[in-house]
Every structure is written in C-alpha cells, then in structure tokens.
Amino acid sequence: CPNADGTGITACIAGTYSEAGAVECTSCPKGYECPLTNTSQTTECQAGFYSTGLQTECTPCDPGKLV
C-alpha cells in the first residue's frame, strides 16, 4: 500500500510479489519461479530447467543445450 489513504494501490505483475505492508513489488530472482504475487514463496528451478528472473514458472532447457 503506497499511500496511507488507500490510493495508489496496484497489483504486482506476474513474476513479481509482495507481502502485507510492502510498498513495492519484488522481482522474482534468476533461477527461481514465483507463481504467486501475494507471497514471497519462491521455488528453485529443478535440474533441466532455468529462469532468467521475473518468471512464474521455470523454463525447460532445449534439447542439446546445457544450463
């Protein structure tokens, strides 16, 4: 909530999140997926998947490529 009077409230975009009392959204870090915008719960990408950040789910590696 950016303003005490309740104005200026906006939703976090996909790939970002915030928790109660936050004044700005936090970007999902590289190597993690952030499926929800209302919690800081992040999940590390499993082997064979990657994330460049700001992602709601990890991306599978292309055949013939290594991470």
XYZ file of C-alpha atoms in Angstrom, residues 16-60:
45
model
C 6.908 -10.273 -9.002
C 5.455 -10.488 -5.499
C 4.796 -8.560 -2.308
C 3.698 -9.360 1.223
C 1.461 -7.442 3.615
C 2.765 -3.953 4.347
C 5.057 -3.800 1.307
C 5.286 -0.526 -0.608
C 6.649 -2.050 -3.823
C 6.741 -5.386 -5.631
C 9.858 -7.579 -5.540
C 11.184 -9.211 -8.717
C 11.434 -12.991 -8.796
C 15.172 -13.828 -8.805
C 17.055 -15.718 -11.514
C 16.996 -19.488 -11.002
C 13.585 -19.415 -9.281
C 9.898 -19.418 -10.161
C 7.359 -17.231 -8.354
C 3.866 -18.482 -9.205
C 2.003 -16.161 -6.792
C 2.048 -12.367 -6.459
C 0.913 -12.245 -2.799
C 3.670 -14.278 -1.118
C 7.455 -14.431 -1.143
C 7.303 -18.202 -1.685
C 9.836 -18.973 -4.411
C 10.800 -22.366 -5.794
C 14.276 -23.094 -7.133
C 14.318 -24.438 -10.682
C 14.981 -28.163 -10.911
C 17.780 -29.702 -12.955
C 16.991 -29.338 -16.650
C 15.068 -26.082 -16.113
C 16.109 -22.438 -15.826
C 14.755 -18.967 -15.101
C 16.183 -15.620 -16.164
C 14.136 -13.879 -13.451
C 10.636 -12.380 -13.357
C 9.149 -15.800 -14.174
C 6.070 -17.553 -12.773
C 7.455 -20.941 -13.797
C 10.842 -22.334 -14.786
C 11.575 -22.961 -18.471
C 12.717 -26.394 -19.687
